[in-house]
Short mmCIF file of N, CA and C in Angstrom, two decimals:
data_model
loop_
_atom_site.label_atom_id
_atom_site.label_comp_id
_atom_site.label_asym_id
_atom_site.label_seq_id
_atom_site.Cartn_x
_atom_site.Cartn_y
_atom_site.Cartn_z
N MET Q 1 -86.59 9.95 -89.55
CA MET Q 1 -87.96 10.45 -89.53
C MET Q 1 -88.90 9.27 -89.71
N ASN Q 2 -89.99 9.23 -88.93
CA ASN Q 2 -90.91 8.11 -89.05
C ASN Q 2 -91.90 8.33 -90.19
N GLU Q 3 -92.59 7.27 -90.55
CA GLU Q 3 -93.50 7.31 -91.71
C GLU Q 3 -94.63 8.31 -91.55
N GLN Q 4 -95.24 8.36 -90.36
CA GLN Q 4 -96.38 9.26 -90.16
C GLN Q 4 -95.97 10.72 -90.32
N ARG Q 5 -94.82 11.07 -89.79
CA ARG Q 5 -94.33 12.45 -89.94
C ARG Q 5 -94.07 12.76 -91.41
N ARG Q 6 -93.48 11.79 -92.12
CA ARG Q 6 -93.20 11.98 -93.54
C ARG Q 6 -94.51 12.14 -94.32
N ASP Q 7 -95.54 11.37 -93.97
CA ASP Q 7 -96.84 11.49 -94.64
C ASP Q 7 -97.42 12.89 -94.45
N ILE Q 8 -97.30 13.41 -93.24
CA ILE Q 8 -97.82 14.76 -92.96
C ILE Q 8 -97.07 15.79 -93.80
N LEU Q 9 -95.75 15.66 -93.87
CA LEU Q 9 -94.96 16.61 -94.67
C LEU Q 9 -95.26 16.47 -96.16
N ASP Q 10 -95.51 15.24 -96.61
CA ASP Q 10 -95.89 15.04 -98.02
C ASP Q 10 -97.22 15.72 -98.32
N MET Q 11 -98.20 15.58 -97.40
CA MET Q 11 -99.50 16.24 -97.61
C MET Q 11 -99.34 17.75 -97.66
N LEU Q 12 -98.44 18.27 -96.82
CA LEU Q 12 -98.16 19.71 -96.83
C LEU Q 12 -97.54 20.12 -98.16
N ALA Q 13 -96.57 19.35 -98.63
CA ALA Q 13 -95.90 19.65 -99.90
C ALA Q 13 -96.86 19.59 -101.08
N GLU Q 14 -97.84 18.69 -101.02
CA GLU Q 14 -98.82 18.54 -102.10
C GLU Q 14 -99.94 19.57 -102.01
N GLY Q 15 -99.95 20.36 -100.93
CA GLY Q 15 -100.98 21.38 -100.76
C GLY Q 15 -102.30 20.85 -100.24
N LYS Q 16 -102.31 19.62 -99.74
CA LYS Q 16 -103.54 19.04 -99.21
C LYS Q 16 -103.89 19.60 -97.84
N ILE Q 17 -102.87 20.05 -97.10
CA ILE Q 17 -103.10 20.67 -95.79
C ILE Q 17 -102.26 21.93 -95.69
N THR Q 18 -102.63 22.81 -94.77
CA THR Q 18 -101.87 24.04 -94.56
C THR Q 18 -100.72 23.77 -93.58
N ALA Q 19 -99.81 24.75 -93.48
CA ALA Q 19 -98.69 24.63 -92.54
C ALA Q 19 -99.20 24.53 -91.10
N ASP Q 20 -100.25 25.30 -90.76
CA ASP Q 20 -100.82 25.23 -89.41
C ASP Q 20 -101.39 23.85 -89.12
N GLU Q 21 -102.09 23.28 -90.12
CA GLU Q 21 -102.65 21.93 -89.92
C GLU Q 21 -101.53 20.90 -89.76
N ALA Q 22 -100.46 21.04 -90.54
CA ALA Q 22 -99.32 20.12 -90.44
C ALA Q 22 -98.68 20.22 -89.06
N GLU Q 23 -98.55 21.44 -88.57
CA GLU Q 23 -97.95 21.64 -87.24
C GLU Q 23 -98.81 20.98 -86.16
N ARG Q 24 -100.14 21.16 -86.24
CA ARG Q 24 -101.03 20.54 -85.27
C ARG Q 24 -100.96 19.01 -85.33
N LEU Q 25 -100.91 18.48 -86.55
CA LEU Q 25 -100.82 17.02 -86.70
C LEU Q 25 -99.51 16.46 -86.13
N ILE Q 26 -98.42 17.16 -86.40
CA ILE Q 26 -97.12 16.70 -85.88
C ILE Q 26 -97.09 16.79 -84.37
N THR Q 27 -97.64 17.85 -83.80
CA THR Q 27 -97.70 17.99 -82.34
C THR Q 27 -98.53 16.87 -81.73
N ALA Q 28 -99.68 16.58 -82.34
CA ALA Q 28 -100.52 15.49 -81.84
C ALA Q 28 -99.80 14.15 -81.96
N LEU Q 29 -99.07 13.96 -83.04
CA LEU Q 29 -98.31 12.73 -83.26
C LEU Q 29 -97.23 12.56 -82.18
N GLU Q 30 -96.54 13.64 -81.84
CA GLU Q 30 -95.49 13.58 -80.83
C GLU Q 30 -96.06 13.23 -79.45
N ARG Q 31 -97.27 13.67 -79.16
CA ARG Q 31 -97.89 13.37 -77.87
C ARG Q 31 -98.28 11.90 -77.74
N THR Q 32 -98.61 11.27 -78.85
CA THR Q 32 -99.07 9.88 -78.79
C THR Q 32 -97.95 8.86 -78.89
N GLN Q 33 -96.75 9.30 -79.29
CA GLN Q 33 -95.65 8.36 -79.45
C GLN Q 33 -94.65 8.53 -78.33
N PRO Q 34 -94.05 7.40 -77.85
CA PRO Q 34 -93.00 7.53 -76.84
C PRO Q 34 -91.78 8.19 -77.45
N PRO Q 35 -90.95 8.86 -76.64
CA PRO Q 35 -89.74 9.49 -77.16
C PRO Q 35 -88.84 8.45 -77.82
N ALA Q 36 -88.07 8.90 -78.80
CA ALA Q 36 -87.19 7.99 -79.51
C ALA Q 36 -86.21 7.35 -78.54
N GLY Q 37 -85.97 6.07 -78.73
CA GLY Q 37 -85.03 5.36 -77.89
C GLY Q 37 -85.64 4.73 -76.65
N THR Q 38 -86.89 5.05 -76.33
CA THR Q 38 -87.51 4.42 -75.16
C THR Q 38 -88.18 3.13 -75.61
N PRO Q 39 -88.10 2.10 -74.81
CA PRO Q 39 -88.70 0.83 -75.21
C PRO Q 39 -90.22 0.91 -75.19
N ALA Q 40 -90.84 0.18 -76.09
CA ALA Q 40 -92.30 0.16 -76.15
C ALA Q 40 -92.87 -0.54 -74.92
N VAL Q 41 -92.19 -1.56 -74.46
CA VAL Q 41 -92.64 -2.32 -73.30
C VAL Q 41 -91.48 -2.39 -72.31
N ARG Q 42 -91.75 -2.03 -71.07
CA ARG Q 42 -90.70 -2.11 -70.05
C ARG Q 42 -90.46 -3.57 -69.68
N PRO Q 43 -89.21 -3.94 -69.50
CA PRO Q 43 -88.94 -5.33 -69.12
C PRO Q 43 -89.49 -5.63 -67.73
N LYS Q 44 -89.90 -6.87 -67.53
CA LYS Q 44 -90.47 -7.27 -66.25
C LYS Q 44 -89.58 -8.25 -65.51
N TYR Q 45 -88.65 -8.89 -66.21
CA TYR Q 45 -87.85 -9.94 -65.59
C TYR Q 45 -86.37 -9.79 -65.95
N LEU Q 46 -85.52 -10.19 -65.01
CA LEU Q 46 -84.10 -10.37 -65.27
C LEU Q 46 -83.91 -11.87 -65.46
N ARG Q 47 -83.33 -12.26 -66.57
CA ARG Q 47 -83.21 -13.68 -66.89
C ARG Q 47 -81.74 -14.08 -66.90
N VAL Q 48 -81.40 -15.16 -66.23
CA VAL Q 48 -80.05 -15.72 -66.21
C VAL Q 48 -80.15 -17.16 -66.70
N VAL Q 49 -79.47 -17.46 -67.81
CA VAL Q 49 -79.50 -18.80 -68.37
C VAL Q 49 -78.06 -19.29 -68.50
N MET Q 50 -77.77 -20.45 -67.92
CA MET Q 50 -76.43 -21.00 -67.99
C MET Q 50 -76.52 -22.47 -68.35
N GLU Q 51 -75.70 -22.88 -69.31
CA GLU Q 51 -75.63 -24.28 -69.71
C GLU Q 51 -74.18 -24.73 -69.60
N ILE Q 52 -73.97 -25.90 -68.98
CA ILE Q 52 -72.63 -26.43 -68.82
C ILE Q 52 -72.63 -27.89 -69.24
N ASN Q 53 -71.67 -28.25 -70.07
CA ASN Q 53 -71.43 -29.65 -70.45
C ASN Q 53 -69.97 -29.91 -70.17
N ASP Q 54 -69.70 -30.60 -69.06
CA ASP Q 54 -68.32 -30.80 -68.64
C ASP Q 54 -68.09 -32.26 -68.25
N GLU Q 55 -67.13 -32.89 -68.90
CA GLU Q 55 -66.73 -34.26 -68.60
C GLU Q 55 -67.92 -35.20 -68.52
N GLY Q 56 -68.77 -35.16 -69.51
CA GLY Q 56 -69.90 -36.08 -69.59
C GLY Q 56 -71.10 -35.67 -68.75
N GLU Q 57 -70.94 -34.66 -67.91
CA GLU Q 57 -72.07 -34.20 -67.10
C GLU Q 57 -72.56 -32.87 -67.67
N SER Q 58 -73.86 -32.72 -67.65
CA SER Q 58 -74.40 -31.46 -68.14
C SER Q 58 -75.32 -30.85 -67.10
N GLY Q 59 -75.43 -29.57 -67.15
CA GLY Q 59 -76.31 -28.87 -66.22
C GLY Q 59 -76.87 -27.63 -66.87
N ARG Q 60 -78.01 -27.22 -66.37
CA ARG Q 60 -78.66 -26.04 -66.93
C ARG Q 60 -79.27 -25.24 -65.78
N LEU Q 61 -79.04 -23.95 -65.81
CA LEU Q 61 -79.63 -23.02 -64.86
C LEU Q 61 -80.47 -22.05 -65.67
N ASN Q 62 -81.71 -21.89 -65.27
CA ASN Q 62 -82.61 -20.98 -65.98
C ASN Q 62 -83.41 -20.24 -64.92
N VAL Q 63 -83.00 -19.01 -64.59
CA VAL Q 63 -83.62 -18.25 -63.52
C VAL Q 63 -84.29 -17.02 -64.11
N ARG Q 64 -85.52 -16.79 -63.70
CA ARG Q 64 -86.27 -15.61 -64.14
C ARG Q 64 -86.69 -14.86 -62.88
N ILE Q 65 -86.09 -13.69 -62.65
CA ILE Q 65 -86.32 -12.92 -61.43
C ILE Q 65 -87.19 -11.71 -61.77
N PRO Q 66 -88.35 -11.57 -61.13
CA PRO Q 66 -89.16 -10.37 -61.38
C PRO Q 66 -88.41 -9.11 -60.94
N LEU Q 67 -88.33 -8.12 -61.81
CA LEU Q 67 -87.64 -6.89 -61.47
C LEU Q 67 -88.30 -6.17 -60.30
N GLN Q 68 -89.61 -6.35 -60.13
CA GLN Q 68 -90.30 -5.75 -58.97
C GLN Q 68 -89.73 -6.32 -57.67
N LEU Q 69 -89.36 -7.60 -57.68
CA LEU Q 69 -88.77 -8.21 -56.50
C LEU Q 69 -87.41 -7.58 -56.20
N LEU Q 70 -86.62 -7.35 -57.24
CA LEU Q 70 -85.33 -6.69 -57.04
C LEU Q 70 -85.52 -5.27 -56.51
N ARG Q 71 -86.49 -4.55 -57.08
CA ARG Q 71 -86.76 -3.18 -56.61
C ARG Q 71 -87.17 -3.18 -55.14
N ALA Q 72 -88.05 -4.09 -54.78
CA ALA Q 72 -88.50 -4.17 -53.38
C ALA Q 72 -87.34 -4.54 -52.47
N GLY Q 73 -86.49 -5.45 -52.91
CA GLY Q 73 -85.34 -5.85 -52.10
C GLY Q 73 -84.39 -4.70 -51.84
N VAL Q 74 -84.13 -3.91 -52.87
CA VAL Q 74 -83.24 -2.76 -52.70
C VAL Q 74 -83.85 -1.76 -51.73
N GLN Q 75 -85.15 -1.56 -51.80
CA GLN Q 75 -85.80 -0.62 -50.88
C GLN Q 75 -85.81 -1.17 -49.45
N LEU Q 76 -85.92 -2.48 -49.29
CA LEU Q 76 -85.92 -3.08 -47.95
C LEU Q 76 -84.56 -3.00 -47.28
N VAL Q 77 -83.49 -2.92 -48.07
CA VAL Q 77 -82.15 -2.82 -47.48
C VAL Q 77 -82.06 -1.59 -46.58
N ALA Q 78 -82.79 -0.54 -46.90
CA ALA Q 78 -82.77 0.67 -46.08
C ALA Q 78 -83.31 0.42 -44.68
N LEU Q 79 -84.10 -0.62 -44.48
CA LEU Q 79 -84.68 -0.93 -43.17
C LEU Q 79 -83.80 -1.83 -42.32
N VAL Q 80 -82.75 -2.40 -42.91
CA VAL Q 80 -81.88 -3.32 -42.19
C VAL Q 80 -80.88 -2.52 -41.35
N PRO Q 81 -80.71 -2.88 -40.08
CA PRO Q 81 -79.76 -2.16 -39.23
C PRO Q 81 -78.33 -2.22 -39.80
N PRO Q 82 -77.56 -1.14 -39.63
CA PRO Q 82 -76.20 -1.09 -40.20
C PRO Q 82 -75.30 -2.25 -39.76
N LYS Q 83 -75.40 -2.69 -38.49
CA LYS Q 83 -74.55 -3.80 -38.03
C LYS Q 83 -74.89 -5.09 -38.77
N ALA Q 84 -76.16 -5.29 -39.05
CA ALA Q 84 -76.57 -6.48 -39.80
C ALA Q 84 -76.04 -6.42 -41.23
N LEU Q 85 -76.05 -5.23 -41.82
CA LEU Q 85 -75.50 -5.07 -43.18
C LEU Q 85 -74.01 -5.37 -43.18
N ASP Q 86 -73.31 -4.89 -42.14
CA ASP Q 86 -71.87 -5.17 -42.05
C ASP Q 86 -71.61 -6.67 -42.02
N ARG Q 87 -72.38 -7.39 -41.20
CA ARG Q 87 -72.20 -8.85 -41.11
C ARG Q 87 -72.54 -9.53 -42.43
N ALA Q 88 -73.60 -9.06 -43.08
CA ALA Q 88 -73.98 -9.64 -44.37
C ALA Q 88 -72.89 -9.40 -45.41
N ASN Q 89 -72.30 -8.20 -45.40
CA ASN Q 89 -71.22 -7.89 -46.34
C ASN Q 89 -70.01 -8.79 -46.10
N VAL Q 90 -69.69 -9.06 -44.83
CA VAL Q 90 -68.57 -9.94 -44.50
C VAL Q 90 -68.85 -11.35 -45.06
N GLU Q 91 -70.06 -11.84 -44.86
CA GLU Q 91 -70.41 -13.18 -45.35
C GLU Q 91 -70.40 -13.24 -46.88
N LEU Q 92 -70.89 -12.18 -47.51
CA LEU Q 92 -70.85 -12.14 -48.97
C LEU Q 92 -69.41 -12.16 -49.47
N ASP Q 93 -68.55 -11.40 -48.79
CA ASP Q 93 -67.14 -11.35 -49.17
C ASP Q 93 -66.49 -12.73 -49.01
N LYS Q 94 -66.81 -13.44 -47.92
CA LYS Q 94 -66.28 -14.79 -47.70
C LYS Q 94 -66.71 -15.73 -48.82
N ALA Q 95 -67.93 -15.52 -49.31
CA ALA Q 95 -68.47 -16.38 -50.38
C ALA Q 95 -67.97 -15.96 -51.76
N GLY Q 96 -67.14 -14.91 -51.79
CA GLY Q 96 -66.59 -14.47 -53.07
C GLY Q 96 -67.50 -13.54 -53.84
N VAL Q 97 -68.46 -12.93 -53.16
CA VAL Q 97 -69.38 -11.99 -53.81
C VAL Q 97 -69.00 -10.58 -53.36
N PRO Q 98 -68.29 -9.83 -54.20
CA PRO Q 98 -67.84 -8.50 -53.81
C PRO Q 98 -68.96 -7.46 -53.95
N LEU Q 99 -69.90 -7.52 -53.05
CA LEU Q 99 -71.06 -6.64 -53.12
C LEU Q 99 -71.23 -5.95 -51.77
N ASP Q 100 -71.35 -4.63 -51.79
CA ASP Q 100 -71.56 -3.87 -50.56
C ASP Q 100 -73.03 -3.48 -50.50
N LEU Q 101 -73.78 -4.14 -49.63
CA LEU Q 101 -75.22 -3.88 -49.52
C LEU Q 101 -75.53 -2.45 -49.08
N LYS Q 102 -74.60 -1.82 -48.38
CA LYS Q 102 -74.82 -0.44 -47.94
C LYS Q 102 -74.84 0.54 -49.12
N GLN Q 103 -74.22 0.14 -50.22
CA GLN Q 103 -74.13 1.02 -51.38
C GLN Q 103 -75.31 0.91 -52.34
N LEU Q 104 -76.17 -0.09 -52.13
CA LEU Q 104 -77.32 -0.27 -53.03
C LEU Q 104 -78.34 0.84 -52.85
N LYS Q 105 -78.72 1.46 -53.94
CA LYS Q 105 -79.72 2.52 -53.92
C LYS Q 105 -80.77 2.22 -54.99
N PRO Q 106 -82.05 2.53 -54.71
CA PRO Q 106 -83.11 2.25 -55.70
C PRO Q 106 -82.83 2.90 -57.06
N GLU Q 107 -82.31 4.12 -57.06
CA GLU Q 107 -82.06 4.79 -58.35
C GLU Q 107 -80.98 4.08 -59.15
N GLN Q 108 -80.02 3.43 -58.46
CA GLN Q 108 -78.99 2.67 -59.17
C GLN Q 108 -79.61 1.45 -59.86
N LEU Q 109 -80.54 0.82 -59.18
CA LEU Q 109 -81.21 -0.33 -59.77
C LEU Q 109 -82.00 0.09 -61.01
N GLU Q 110 -82.69 1.23 -60.92
CA GLU Q 110 -83.46 1.71 -62.07
C GLU Q 110 -82.54 2.00 -63.25
N ALA Q 111 -81.38 2.60 -62.98
CA ALA Q 111 -80.41 2.87 -64.05
C ALA Q 111 -79.91 1.57 -64.66
N LEU Q 112 -79.66 0.58 -63.81
CA LEU Q 112 -79.21 -0.72 -64.29
C LEU Q 112 -80.27 -1.36 -65.17
N VAL Q 113 -81.52 -1.32 -64.73
CA VAL Q 113 -82.62 -1.91 -65.50
C VAL Q 113 -82.75 -1.20 -66.85
N GLU Q 114 -82.62 0.13 -66.85
CA GLU Q 114 -82.69 0.88 -68.12
C GLU Q 114 -81.61 0.41 -69.08
N HIS Q 115 -80.38 0.23 -68.58
CA HIS Q 115 -79.29 -0.18 -69.45
C HIS Q 115 -79.40 -1.63 -69.87
N LEU Q 116 -79.95 -2.47 -69.00
CA LEU Q 116 -80.12 -3.88 -69.34
C LEU Q 116 -81.25 -4.11 -70.33
N ASP Q 117 -82.12 -3.12 -70.47
CA ASP Q 117 -83.27 -3.27 -71.34
C ASP Q 117 -82.88 -3.72 -72.74
N GLU Q 118 -81.82 -3.14 -73.26
CA GLU Q 118 -81.41 -3.49 -74.62
C GLU Q 118 -80.15 -4.36 -74.62
N ALA Q 119 -79.54 -4.54 -73.47
CA ALA Q 119 -78.28 -5.27 -73.41
C ALA Q 119 -78.50 -6.75 -73.16
N ILE Q 120 -77.65 -7.51 -73.74
CA ILE Q 120 -77.60 -8.94 -73.47
C ILE Q 120 -76.15 -9.26 -73.15
N VAL Q 121 -75.93 -9.86 -72.01
CA VAL Q 121 -74.58 -10.26 -71.62
C VAL Q 121 -74.44 -11.74 -71.94
N GLU Q 122 -73.48 -12.06 -72.78
CA GLU Q 122 -73.25 -13.46 -73.12
C GLU Q 122 -71.79 -13.79 -72.88
N MET Q 123 -71.56 -14.97 -72.35
CA MET Q 123 -70.20 -15.37 -72.05
C MET Q 123 -70.05 -16.86 -72.32
N ASP Q 124 -69.04 -17.21 -73.11
CA ASP Q 124 -68.71 -18.62 -73.32
C ASP Q 124 -67.74 -19.01 -72.22
N MET Q 125 -68.01 -20.18 -71.60
CA MET Q 125 -67.18 -20.65 -70.50
C MET Q 125 -66.46 -21.91 -70.95
N GLU Q 126 -65.22 -22.04 -70.53
CA GLU Q 126 -64.43 -23.22 -70.89
C GLU Q 126 -64.78 -24.38 -69.98
N PRO Q 127 -64.79 -25.61 -70.43
CA PRO Q 127 -64.60 -25.99 -71.81
C PRO Q 127 -65.89 -25.89 -72.64
N ASP Q 128 -67.04 -26.27 -72.08
CA ASP Q 128 -68.27 -26.28 -72.87
C ASP Q 128 -69.41 -25.68 -72.07
N GLY Q 129 -69.43 -24.40 -71.94
CA GLY Q 129 -70.51 -23.75 -71.19
C GLY Q 129 -70.85 -22.41 -71.80
N HIS Q 130 -72.01 -21.94 -71.42
CA HIS Q 130 -72.48 -20.66 -71.96
C HIS Q 130 -73.36 -19.98 -70.90
N LEU Q 131 -73.15 -18.68 -70.71
CA LEU Q 131 -73.93 -17.88 -69.78
C LEU Q 131 -74.56 -16.73 -70.52
N ARG Q 132 -75.83 -16.47 -70.23
CA ARG Q 132 -76.55 -15.38 -70.90
C ARG Q 132 -77.40 -14.68 -69.84
N VAL Q 133 -77.28 -13.33 -69.74
CA VAL Q 133 -78.05 -12.52 -68.81
C VAL Q 133 -78.75 -11.44 -69.63
N PHE Q 134 -80.08 -11.31 -69.45
CA PHE Q 134 -80.84 -10.32 -70.22
C PHE Q 134 -82.15 -10.01 -69.52
N CYS Q 135 -82.82 -8.97 -69.99
CA CYS Q 135 -84.13 -8.61 -69.47
C CYS Q 135 -85.19 -8.99 -70.49
N GLU Q 136 -86.36 -9.34 -69.97
CA GLU Q 136 -87.47 -9.66 -70.89
C GLU Q 136 -88.75 -9.14 -70.32
#
């Protein structure tokens, strides 16, 4: 229970307000607050950060991709002719990227973004590397 709701119930218990007034206050409070579990701010970027220190050489990758760009890209896939998608899938497969562009749907991306909102993917790479993927 949040503090404001508890304050309203305390005022009711102390007789400072009536049950009807408490109900109206709680209803108004629920309208102004986002549902529990929803983020206060929607993420705007997908961030990929990778650091590698291998045999005296070091490298760093720091990519920040606007989620709007990803959303637009998924929607644009619907405009690509099926034969072109087939060829793109073959090339992706050759490059070791097991991704089927025909299967991408905007609602899947939205579900992914929702789940990534609170998730952080971190991976330690051998011998001295680190990968981190998150939304911000």
